[in-house]
Amino acid sequence: MRSPIRRSAQAAVAVAALSLAAACGGGFDDTAEQQESGSASLTMLIASSGDAETQAVQDQVAAYEQESGNTVDVQVAADLSQELAQGFAGGNPPDVFYLDASRLADQADAGNLFPYVDQVDDVDDFYPNLIDAFTYQDTQYCLPKDFSTLALEINDAAWSAAGLTEADYPTTWEQLATVAQRLTTGTQTGLVIGDTRDRVGAFMVEAGGWFLNGDGTEATVDSSENLEALQYLQTNLAAGSFRYPSGVDAGWGGEAFGTGKAAMTIEGNWLVGAMEADYPDVGYTVVPLPEGPGGPGTLSFTNCLAVAADSDAQDAAVDLATYLTGADAMTALTQDTGVLPSRQSLADAYLQQFPERQAYIDGAEYAQGPVNAPGAEQVLLDFDSQLGGLATGDPQAILDSTQTNLEQAIGG
Amino acid sequence: MTAVPAPAGGLRTRPRREPGRSSARAGQGRAGWAFTAPQVVLIGLFVLVPILMAFWVSLTDWRGRGSPFTGQVGFVGFDNYATILTEPGLARQDFMTALRNNAWYVLLVVPLQTAIALGLALVLNSRIRAKGFFRTAFYFPTVTSSVAISLVFIFLFTGGGAVNGLLGLVGIDGPNWFSDSRGLVHLLGDGLGLWDAANPPAALTDGGPLGLSWWDWLSGPSIALAALILLVVWTSAGGYMLMFLAALQDVPNDVREAAVMDGANAWQRFRAVTLPALRPTLFLVTTLGLIGTWQVFDQVYLISQGNPAKTTLTPAYLSYTSAFETGQWGRAAAMSFVLFAIIIVLTSLQRFLMRDKDAAAEKKAVRAAQRARAASSKTTFFQAGR
């Protein structure tokens, strides 16, 4: 009699072979067959901040369905990147989906995206640096549906309590450091900023630096401009007039600002909605970020409506994406969701409605989009993890290690 | 020893019965396979094949688009393994940081939860009041959703949370738990005056294996990770307590009584009677603990996402982010297989260390005796036949 172990091993191999044959027989590769236009059925995967935003999207989609005769199934993702990954791996991705600018390069590089911007007539109406954020290797992939920028938010009560007036709103780094010092009291910190590239990066831009050069082909992390930005932050963090949210026991800058632990913070226009909902009694003023040695600077955050390369109704998908980024739909969609319209022609009407968001809109002219290179995410996460120790760390060492890692990521 | 002569018929009937028996056996075998076939196919389809597929993915540069089993996917051999194990760079540094964190985590969680579970089981197995209540109370965290528990712990361990409030009562200024990346061993050495944590000795920072310095390897769990360790020990100890409790009730009473008669005190009875009787359960609990702790994911995903300063990053979570966030599926699959290998090696090692040495020796002796008897009985048969 043969040994039972050998026998079960043989059985296992046989089972594996059989199961594999069964699994693979039934078409892992479905090639996308294009649907007839006119009555295509589309799926759209979105991320939503809440019921109001979902409802706004569904209203616009319903209007599109009326006009085009296509049907659209709107799905709200709990975890957008995970659900997208499942869609791509399964060969059946949503036809249209939200895509954050920081994820563009990875997705474009993997061949997941269908670039459709060349089919659109009025691309010039969008802010050029938002279009740039969705451009990878000279191809413009998708249209930004809206955007946000960073600005400096100031607590009015704390400001006047420190004996400061409107004339003292900081416009330079020196002034920012001075007022932060004055606003720092026992329980209140002058400025609380998040300890990630999404806040610290703004200082790098104001100093005239950034992670990559202009066309995103070369890592420029270890530049003297970036060093100056980190040194400026280090000095103020060490002095205690700047702090990270965790240092004042807050989850993010907005929480520290709303609870009065911070007199100033640097956040985007999403802060407006959060303050209204959680801290409606706190009076505050929004001003542009102070200029650094390299001039004015801020960061922009934006999502586009991307179309999947594997979509089986590409024409209809492009149609939906352009409809939802059209002037009418965009006006409705940016109404009460706290985001800014990405079309320049809508700025005036928007500001008439929300004059207090002037500083955020102004930032659009010179805002820097996220790092746009495949494989950069892990490098930037590593940079973020080192920022926590900036107050006592060596800024040059942080920049050097990030430079090495980023070179490896975009070179390989 | 006198060998009992085998009945003469025994030798004669055996060859006659053999053909019938073997065909009956073959029939039984066929029936057995037929009955198990559905399950075997299911296991093959949903366990074995996915594992083989994942192994294939770990050998490719698949980017997560379409099927990984087409010609367009590049085969890269063991490159993904090299990236995380041998090539200097961020990928290896991240993976080694994750392994370091998880190793410290396992080192603390497994002994703690086993000891606490055993302690609770011993207490609840004695004659105390309200046993039912305490059994339920200790078991409760195990059956509660880890999401709910994690959320509660986030609130307990915030800078101004209940834990720091309690510490404040005894005059301790508690840390901001989940955002404190300082390592416990670093702090301990600092407290004992062995080194200055802000200015570590160059001998430790200058070099070290696998892309991390000795200083980094020896950091110990960060304060944030320590909070996670507390959470997990609290959650899982109750479940293992139940296993110990079941095993304790199987410890034969007569043996215990015999020990009492022999004048053994409580500690001696525990050491020499109870603990040996619990050995199989102890092995089960530590093995399950070891496997579970090397795969820790949900608490990290819910509470810390690897922060602060990557001190709560674990291989399972890193593998998840590498695949789903950054699209490096091959590398993520390679990480899982390295983790799998680590678990297999450590479990085997533990099995070897915890083997019953007496039983092993006994088995060896029995086998030797059998061999000897087989040899001698052969001669007996031979002689009988003659």
Tab-separated table of N, CA and C in Angstrom, chain B residues 31-171:
chain	number	residue	atom	x	y	z
B	31	ALA	N	-15.968	4.652	-2.284
B	31	ALA	CA	-17.121	5.298	-1.655
B	31	ALA	C	-16.659	6.494	-0.828
B	32	GLY	N	-15.538	6.268	-0.126
B	32	GLY	CA	-15.012	7.357	0.699
B	32	GLY	C	-14.686	8.577	-0.132
B	33	TRP	N	-13.990	8.332	-1.241
B	33	TRP	CA	-13.650	9.470	-2.113
B	33	TRP	C	-14.902	10.130	-2.669
B	34	ALA	N	-15.901	9.297	-3.021
B	34	ALA	CA	-17.124	9.861	-3.581
B	34	ALA	C	-17.809	10.771	-2.571
B	35	PHE	N	-17.819	10.304	-1.301
B	35	PHE	CA	-18.486	11.120	-0.294
B	35	PHE	C	-17.707	12.402	0.023
B	36	THR	N	-16.386	12.314	-0.035
B	36	THR	CA	-15.612	13.515	0.316
B	36	THR	C	-15.406	14.427	-0.881
B	37	ALA	N	-15.682	13.915	-2.091
B	37	ALA	CA	-15.361	14.686	-3.291
B	37	ALA	C	-15.904	16.120	-3.285
B	38	PRO	N	-17.189	16.312	-2.943
B	38	PRO	CA	-17.696	17.696	-2.991
B	38	PRO	C	-16.864	18.625	-2.105
B	39	GLN	N	-16.566	18.117	-0.886
B	39	GLN	CA	-15.817	18.955	0.039
B	39	GLN	C	-14.395	19.193	-0.459
B	40	VAL	N	-13.792	18.120	-0.999
B	40	VAL	CA	-12.418	18.245	-1.494
B	40	VAL	C	-12.371	19.256	-2.637
B	41	VAL	N	-13.360	19.181	-3.527
B	41	VAL	CA	-13.388	20.126	-4.649
B	41	VAL	C	-13.595	21.554	-4.130
B	42	LEU	N	-14.496	21.696	-3.156
B	42	LEU	CA	-14.753	23.032	-2.608
B	42	LEU	C	-13.492	23.610	-1.973
B	43	ILE	N	-12.818	22.774	-1.167
B	43	ILE	CA	-11.593	23.252	-0.524
B	43	ILE	C	-10.561	23.604	-1.590
B	44	GLY	N	-10.478	22.729	-2.603
B	44	GLY	CA	-9.521	22.988	-3.678
B	44	GLY	C	-9.825	24.299	-4.366
B	45	LEU	N	-11.102	24.499	-4.652
B	45	LEU	CA	-11.498	25.670	-5.442
B	45	LEU	C	-11.353	26.952	-4.639
B	46	PHE	N	-11.684	26.898	-3.351
B	46	PHE	CA	-11.726	28.151	-2.592
B	46	PHE	C	-10.553	28.334	-1.636
B	47	VAL	N	-9.713	27.321	-1.473
B	47	VAL	CA	-8.547	27.475	-0.607
B	47	VAL	C	-7.248	27.247	-1.382
B	48	LEU	N	-7.159	26.046	-1.964
B	48	LEU	CA	-5.898	25.668	-2.592
B	48	LEU	C	-5.609	26.514	-3.831
B	49	VAL	N	-6.602	26.619	-4.707
B	49	VAL	CA	-6.387	27.364	-5.948
B	49	VAL	C	-6.099	28.848	-5.685
B	50	PRO	N	-6.884	29.508	-4.812
B	50	PRO	CA	-6.548	30.911	-4.520
B	50	PRO	C	-5.133	31.076	-3.984
B	51	ILE	N	-4.676	30.099	-3.174
B	51	ILE	CA	-3.311	30.215	-2.647
B	51	ILE	C	-2.309	30.119	-3.789
B	52	LEU	N	-2.539	29.158	-4.686
B	52	LEU	CA	-1.634	29.024	-5.824
B	52	LEU	C	-1.683	30.274	-6.694
B	53	MET	N	-2.887	30.822	-6.877
B	53	MET	CA	-3.030	32.042	-7.679
B	53	MET	C	-2.268	33.197	-7.030
B	54	ALA	N	-2.410	33.320	-5.714
B	54	ALA	CA	-1.714	34.402	-5.024
B	54	ALA	C	-0.209	34.223	-5.164
B	55	PHE	N	0.233	32.963	-5.128
B	55	PHE	CA	1.665	32.726	-5.289
B	55	PHE	C	2.112	33.154	-6.684
B	56	TRP	N	1.288	32.855	-7.659
B	56	TRP	CA	1.610	33.288	-9.024
B	56	TRP	C	1.706	34.826	-9.080
B	57	VAL	N	0.728	35.499	-8.459
B	57	VAL	CA	0.737	36.969	-8.472
B	57	VAL	C	2.032	37.491	-7.857
B	58	SER	N	2.522	36.789	-6.813
B	58	SER	CA	3.733	37.267	-6.144
B	58	SER	C	4.947	37.138	-7.051
B	59	LEU	N	4.807	36.420	-8.154
B	59	LEU	CA	5.932	36.268	-9.087
B	59	LEU	C	5.788	37.169	-10.306
B	60	THR	N	4.763	38.049	-10.302
B	60	THR	CA	4.532	38.887	-11.476
B	60	THR	C	4.582	40.373	-11.113
B	61	ASP	N	4.510	41.207	-12.132
B	61	ASP	CA	4.423	42.650	-11.891
B	61	ASP	C	2.997	43.143	-12.164
B	62	TRP	N	2.020	42.320	-11.896
B	62	TRP	CA	0.612	42.639	-12.130
B	62	TRP	C	0.231	43.935	-11.420
B	63	ARG	N	-0.482	44.820	-12.131
B	63	ARG	CA	-0.830	46.122	-11.554
B	63	ARG	C	-2.283	46.199	-11.112
B	64	GLY	N	-2.982	45.076	-11.121
B	64	GLY	CA	-4.351	45.099	-10.624
B	64	GLY	C	-5.374	45.392	-11.701
B	65	ARG	N	-4.973	45.255	-12.975
B	65	ARG	CA	-5.956	45.500	-14.018
B	65	ARG	C	-6.241	44.217	-14.765
B	66	GLY	N	-7.491	43.823	-14.809
B	66	GLY	CA	-7.860	42.598	-15.497
B	66	GLY	C	-7.292	41.383	-14.789
B	67	SER	N	-7.237	40.275	-15.509
B	67	SER	CA	-6.779	39.042	-14.877
B	67	SER	C	-5.253	38.993	-14.800
B	68	PRO	N	-4.712	38.453	-13.709
B	68	PRO	CA	-3.255	38.288	-13.637
B	68	PRO	C	-2.772	37.067	-14.415
B	69	PHE	N	-3.690	36.345	-15.088
B	69	PHE	CA	-3.291	35.109	-15.759
B	69	PHE	C	-3.322	35.254	-17.277
B	70	THR	N	-2.984	36.444	-17.765
B	70	THR	CA	-2.936	36.629	-19.212
B	70	THR	C	-1.498	36.881	-19.634
B	71	GLY	N	-1.297	36.894	-20.938
B	71	GLY	CA	0.059	37.072	-21.460
B	71	GLY	C	0.617	38.452	-21.208
B	72	GLN	N	-0.268	39.439	-20.942
B	72	GLN	CA	0.240	40.804	-20.789
B	72	GLN	C	0.929	41.034	-19.453
B	73	VAL	N	0.716	40.104	-18.517
B	73	VAL	CA	1.312	40.286	-17.194
B	73	VAL	C	2.732	39.751	-17.210
B	74	GLY	N	3.657	40.586	-16.771
B	74	GLY	CA	5.065	40.211	-16.837
B	74	GLY	C	5.469	39.293	-15.698
B	75	PHE	N	6.201	38.221	-16.025
B	75	PHE	CA	6.726	37.313	-15.014
B	75	PHE	C	8.078	37.843	-14.556
B	76	VAL	N	8.219	38.072	-13.248
B	76	VAL	CA	9.461	38.678	-12.773
B	76	VAL	C	10.225	37.765	-11.816
B	77	GLY	N	9.799	36.499	-11.757
B	77	GLY	CA	10.505	35.576	-10.871
B	77	GLY	C	10.396	36.029	-9.425
B	78	PHE	N	11.517	35.994	-8.724
B	78	PHE	CA	11.477	36.314	-7.297
B	78	PHE	C	11.847	37.774	-7.011
B	79	ASP	N	11.681	38.640	-8.012
B	79	ASP	CA	12.034	40.052	-7.836
B	79	ASP	C	11.274	40.704	-6.685
B	80	ASN	N	9.975	40.374	-6.592
B	80	ASN	CA	9.181	40.995	-5.531
B	80	ASN	C	9.707	40.607	-4.156
B	81	TYR	N	10.148	39.349	-4.042
B	81	TYR	CA	10.699	38.890	-2.765
B	81	TYR	C	12.016	39.603	-2.498
B	82	ALA	N	12.795	39.789	-3.559
B	82	ALA	CA	14.088	40.467	-3.395
B	82	ALA	C	13.873	41.905	-2.939
B	83	THR	N	12.842	42.565	-3.508
B	83	THR	CA	12.598	43.964	-3.151
B	83	THR	C	12.326	44.130	-1.668
B	84	ILE	N	11.587	43.191	-1.084
B	84	ILE	CA	11.250	43.373	0.321
B	84	ILE	C	12.239	42.702	1.262
B	85	LEU	N	13.134	41.851	0.727
B	85	LEU	CA	14.030	41.122	1.635
B	85	LEU	C	15.502	41.494	1.482
B	86	THR	N	15.956	41.711	0.257
B	86	THR	CA	17.404	41.881	0.094
B	86	THR	C	17.825	43.237	-0.462
B	87	GLU	N	17.002	43.860	-1.323
B	87	GLU	CA	17.448	45.108	-1.938
B	87	GLU	C	17.247	46.283	-0.990
B	88	PRO	N	18.305	47.063	-0.754
B	88	PRO	CA	18.139	48.241	0.100
B	88	PRO	C	17.155	49.203	-0.550
B	89	GLY	N	16.323	49.818	0.245
B	89	GLY	CA	15.343	50.748	-0.311
B	89	GLY	C	14.172	50.886	0.626
B	90	LEU	N	13.240	51.727	0.229
B	90	LEU	CA	12.103	52.026	1.092
B	90	LEU	C	11.224	50.801	1.317
B	91	ALA	N	11.049	49.994	0.239
B	91	ALA	CA	10.149	48.850	0.349
B	91	ALA	C	10.639	47.899	1.431
B	92	ARG	N	11.948	47.603	1.436
B	92	ARG	CA	12.478	46.696	2.438
B	92	ARG	C	12.425	47.333	3.820
B	93	GLN	N	12.745	48.625	3.858
B	93	GLN	CA	12.731	49.309	5.149
B	93	GLN	C	11.337	49.261	5.779
B	94	ASP	N	10.319	49.492	4.940
B	94	ASP	CA	8.945	49.443	5.435
B	94	ASP	C	8.591	48.045	5.933
B	95	PHE	N	8.958	47.042	5.130
B	95	PHE	CA	8.598	45.675	5.484
B	95	PHE	C	9.306	45.253	6.769
B	96	MET	N	10.579	45.632	6.884
B	96	MET	CA	11.321	45.255	8.086
B	96	MET	C	10.786	46.001	9.314
B	97	THR	N	10.396	47.256	9.110
B	97	THR	CA	9.777	47.992	10.218
B	97	THR	C	8.504	47.285	10.664
B	98	ALA	N	7.723	46.839	9.680
B	98	ALA	CA	6.481	46.139	9.997
B	98	ALA	C	6.770	44.842	10.746
B	99	LEU	N	7.801	44.106	10.289
B	99	LEU	CA	8.151	42.855	10.961
B	99	LEU	C	8.621	43.119	12.384
B	100	ARG	N	9.429	44.191	12.532
B	100	ARG	CA	9.907	44.523	13.872
B	100	ARG	C	8.728	44.814	14.804
B	101	ASN	N	7.815	45.671	14.343
B	101	ASN	CA	6.655	46.010	15.168
B	101	ASN	C	5.896	44.756	15.563
B	102	ASN	N	5.668	43.894	14.546
B	102	ASN	CA	4.859	42.716	14.802
B	102	ASN	C	5.577	41.746	15.730
B	103	ALA	N	6.896	41.654	15.613
B	103	ALA	CA	7.648	40.751	16.483
B	103	ALA	C	7.516	41.189	17.946
B	104	TRP	N	7.660	42.483	18.187
B	104	TRP	CA	7.487	42.983	19.554
B	104	TRP	C	6.076	42.738	20.047
B	105	TYR	N	5.151	42.914	19.127
B	105	TYR	CA	3.737	42.724	19.453
B	105	TYR	C	3.485	41.280	19.878
B	106	VAL	N	4.006	40.326	19.072
B	106	VAL	CA	3.821	38.910	19.384
B	106	VAL	C	4.496	38.571	20.709
B	107	LEU	N	5.691	39.104	20.874
B	107	LEU	CA	6.486	38.815	22.063
B	107	LEU	C	5.754	39.223	23.336
B	108	LEU	N	4.963	40.262	23.249
B	108	LEU	CA	4.234	40.709	24.438
B	108	LEU	C	2.838	40.109	24.528
B	109	VAL	N	2.151	40.052	23.386
B	109	VAL	CA	0.748	39.634	23.440
B	109	VAL	C	0.616	38.163	23.809
B	110	VAL	N	1.393	37.283	23.162
B	110	VAL	CA	1.180	35.841	23.356
B	110	VAL	C	1.406	35.434	24.813
B	111	PRO	N	2.549	35.758	25.450
B	111	PRO	CA	2.701	35.373	26.852
B	111	PRO	C	1.669	36.035	27.756
B	112	LEU	N	1.390	37.303	27.524
B	112	LEU	CA	0.450	38.006	28.394
B	112	LEU	C	-0.937	37.395	28.329
B	113	GLN	N	-1.426	37.201	27.100
B	113	GLN	CA	-2.799	36.719	26.996
B	113	GLN	C	-2.902	35.279	27.491
B	114	THR	N	-1.843	34.478	27.279
B	114	THR	CA	-1.879	33.101	27.758
B	114	THR	C	-1.878	33.077	29.280
B	115	ALA	N	-0.997	33.880	29.882
B	115	ALA	CA	-0.904	33.890	31.336
B	115	ALA	C	-2.201	34.397	31.959
B	116	ILE	N	-2.742	35.470	31.380
B	116	ILE	CA	-3.974	36.026	31.945
B	116	ILE	C	-5.134	35.053	31.772
B	117	ALA	N	-5.203	34.425	30.601
B	117	ALA	CA	-6.283	33.463	30.363
B	117	ALA	C	-6.187	32.313	31.349
B	118	LEU	N	-4.966	31.813	31.565
B	118	LEU	CA	-4.777	30.700	32.496
B	118	LEU	C	-5.147	31.133	33.919
B	119	GLY	N	-4.699	32.327	34.276
B	119	GLY	CA	-4.997	32.837	35.620
B	119	GLY	C	-6.495	32.960	35.848
B	120	LEU	N	-7.181	33.539	34.873
B	120	LEU	CA	-8.629	33.707	35.003
B	120	LEU	C	-9.314	32.357	35.105
B	121	ALA	N	-8.856	31.406	34.271
B	121	ALA	CA	-9.482	30.087	34.268
B	121	ALA	C	-9.290	29.413	35.624
B	122	LEU	N	-8.099	29.541	36.201
B	122	LEU	CA	-7.842	28.917	37.504
B	122	LEU	C	-8.751	29.510	38.569
B	123	VAL	N	-8.887	30.828	38.526
B	123	VAL	CA	-9.740	31.489	39.520
B	123	VAL	C	-11.187	31.048	39.348
B	124	LEU	N	-11.629	31.019	38.084
B	124	LEU	CA	-13.029	30.691	37.842
B	124	LEU	C	-13.311	29.210	38.014
B	125	ASN	N	-12.274	28.393	38.094
B	125	ASN	CA	-12.463	26.965	38.299
B	125	ASN	C	-12.487	26.641	39.794
B	126	SER	N	-12.144	27.630	40.620
B	126	SER	CA	-12.140	27.378	42.059
B	126	SER	C	-13.531	27.666	42.612
B	127	ARG	N	-13.678	27.544	43.906
B	127	ARG	CA	-15.005	27.743	44.482
B	127	ARG	C	-15.206	29.207	44.831
B	128	ILE	N	-15.583	30.015	43.856
B	128	ILE	CA	-15.899	31.405	44.167
B	128	ILE	C	-17.355	31.649	43.844
B	129	ARG	N	-17.867	32.775	44.371
B	129	ARG	CA	-19.261	33.117	44.104
B	129	ARG	C	-19.407	33.715	42.706
B	130	ALA	N	-20.619	33.705	42.205
B	130	ALA	CA	-20.986	34.379	40.953
B	130	ALA	C	-20.078	33.982	39.801
B	131	LYS	N	-19.750	32.670	39.743
B	131	LYS	CA	-18.883	32.170	38.686
B	131	LYS	C	-19.457	32.486	37.302
B	132	GLY	N	-20.771	32.238	37.168
B	132	GLY	CA	-21.417	32.432	35.874
B	132	GLY	C	-21.273	33.860	35.394
B	133	PHE	N	-21.443	34.793	36.327
B	133	PHE	CA	-21.337	36.198	35.949
B	133	PHE	C	-19.930	36.523	35.448
B	134	PHE	N	-18.923	36.067	36.202
B	134	PHE	CA	-17.558	36.412	35.816
B	134	PHE	C	-17.151	35.735	34.516
B	135	ARG	N	-17.617	34.474	34.345
B	135	ARG	CA	-17.289	33.797	33.088
B	135	ARG	C	-17.832	34.597	31.916
B	136	THR	N	-19.079	35.055	32.025
B	136	THR	CA	-19.673	35.851	30.945
B	136	THR	C	-18.913	37.160	30.776
B	137	ALA	N	-18.617	37.802	31.907
B	137	ALA	CA	-17.977	39.116	31.838
B	137	ALA	C	-16.622	39.020	31.145
B	138	PHE	N	-15.835	37.990	31.477
B	138	PHE	CA	-14.503	37.887	30.881
B	138	PHE	C	-14.576	37.440	29.431
B	139	TYR	N	-15.630	36.679	29.118
B	139	TYR	CA	-15.728	36.185	27.744
B	139	TYR	C	-16.299	37.249	26.813
B	140	PHE	N	-16.974	38.211	27.392
B	140	PHE	CA	-17.709	39.197	26.603
B	140	PHE	C	-16.868	39.926	25.543
B	141	PRO	N	-15.673	40.426	25.891
B	141	PRO	CA	-14.904	41.151	24.875
B	141	PRO	C	-14.615	40.315	23.646
B	142	THR	N	-14.487	38.976	23.826
B	142	THR	CA	-14.161	38.124	22.689
B	142	THR	C	-15.293	38.083	21.675
B	143	VAL	N	-16.534	38.147	22.155
B	143	VAL	CA	-17.644	38.050	21.214
B	143	VAL	C	-18.123	39.421	20.746
B	144	THR	N	-17.524	40.483	21.287
B	144	THR	CA	-17.908	41.816	20.836
B	144	THR	C	-17.137	42.158	19.561
B	145	SER	N	-17.789	42.890	18.666
B	145	SER	CA	-17.147	43.269	17.409
B	145	SER	C	-15.877	44.074	17.667
B	146	SER	N	-14.817	43.738	16.931
B	146	SER	CA	-13.552	44.439	17.165
B	146	SER	C	-13.664	45.903	16.752
B	147	VAL	N	-14.613	46.209	15.863
B	147	VAL	CA	-14.817	47.609	15.486
B	147	VAL	C	-15.298	48.419	16.694
B	148	ALA	N	-16.296	47.858	17.388
B	148	ALA	CA	-16.850	48.561	18.545
B	148	ALA	C	-15.774	48.741	19.614
B	149	ILE	N	-15.022	47.660	19.872
B	149	ILE	CA	-13.996	47.730	20.912
B	149	ILE	C	-12.922	48.759	20.538
B	150	SER	N	-12.529	48.753	19.264
B	150	SER	CA	-11.487	49.688	18.838
B	150	SER	C	-11.947	51.128	19.033
B	151	LEU	N	-13.205	51.399	18.696
B	151	LEU	CA	-13.709	52.771	18.855
B	151	LEU	C	-13.681	53.189	20.318
B	152	VAL	N	-14.114	52.264	21.194
B	152	VAL	CA	-14.102	52.583	22.623
B	152	VAL	C	-12.678	52.869	23.086
B	153	PHE	N	-11.731	52.056	22.603
B	153	PHE	CA	-10.339	52.256	23.023
B	153	PHE	C	-9.778	53.581	22.518
B	154	ILE	N	-10.224	54.002	21.322
B	154	ILE	CA	-9.759	55.300	20.818
B	154	ILE	C	-10.137	56.390	21.819
B	155	PHE	N	-11.384	56.313	22.319
B	155	PHE	CA	-11.819	57.350	23.263
B	155	PHE	C	-11.119	57.203	24.609
B	156	LEU	N	-10.935	55.952	25.051
B	156	LEU	CA	-10.274	55.746	26.347
B	156	LEU	C	-8.847	56.281	26.341
B	157	PHE	N	-8.166	56.124	25.181
B	157	PHE	CA	-6.737	56.408	25.147
B	157	PHE	C	-6.390	57.747	24.487
B	158	THR	N	-7.354	58.642	24.299
B	158	THR	CA	-6.972	59.954	23.795
B	158	THR	C	-6.220	60.685	24.906
B	159	GLY	N	-5.569	61.781	24.518
B	159	GLY	CA	-4.766	62.513	25.497
B	159	GLY	C	-5.566	62.902	26.731
B	160	GLY	N	-6.827	63.334	26.517
B	160	GLY	CA	-7.647	63.730	27.659
B	160	GLY	C	-8.674	62.667	28.005
B	161	GLY	N	-8.379	61.400	27.672
B	161	GLY	CA	-9.343	60.331	27.849
B	161	GLY	C	-9.344	59.759	29.257
B	162	ALA	N	-10.157	58.703	29.421
B	162	ALA	CA	-10.364	58.127	30.749
B	162	ALA	C	-9.085	57.543	31.327
B	163	VAL	N	-8.275	56.905	30.483
B	163	VAL	CA	-7.049	56.268	30.983
B	163	VAL	C	-6.114	57.310	31.592
B	164	ASN	N	-5.930	58.415	30.857
B	164	ASN	CA	-5.058	59.451	31.391
B	164	ASN	C	-5.678	60.137	32.604
B	165	GLY	N	-7.026	60.189	32.637
B	165	GLY	CA	-7.700	60.730	33.814
B	165	GLY	C	-7.365	59.906	35.047
B	166	LEU	N	-7.417	58.564	34.886
B	166	LEU	CA	-7.091	57.676	36.004
B	166	LEU	C	-5.633	57.821	36.405
B	167	LEU	N	-4.766	57.867	35.394
B	167	LEU	CA	-3.338	58.025	35.689
B	167	LEU	C	-3.093	59.342	36.418
B	168	GLY	N	-3.872	60.371	36.016
B	168	GLY	CA	-3.724	61.677	36.652
B	168	GLY	C	-4.050	61.628	38.131
B	169	LEU	N	-5.005	60.767	38.509
B	169	LEU	CA	-5.390	60.651	39.912
B	169	LEU	C	-4.219	60.209	40.782
B	170	VAL	N	-3.342	59.372	40.194
B	170	VAL	CA	-2.190	58.930	40.973
B	170	VAL	C	-0.944	59.742	40.624
B	171	GLY	N	-1.190	60.873	39.960
B	171	GLY	CA	-0.090	61.807	39.754
B	171	GLY	C	0.790	61.513	38.554
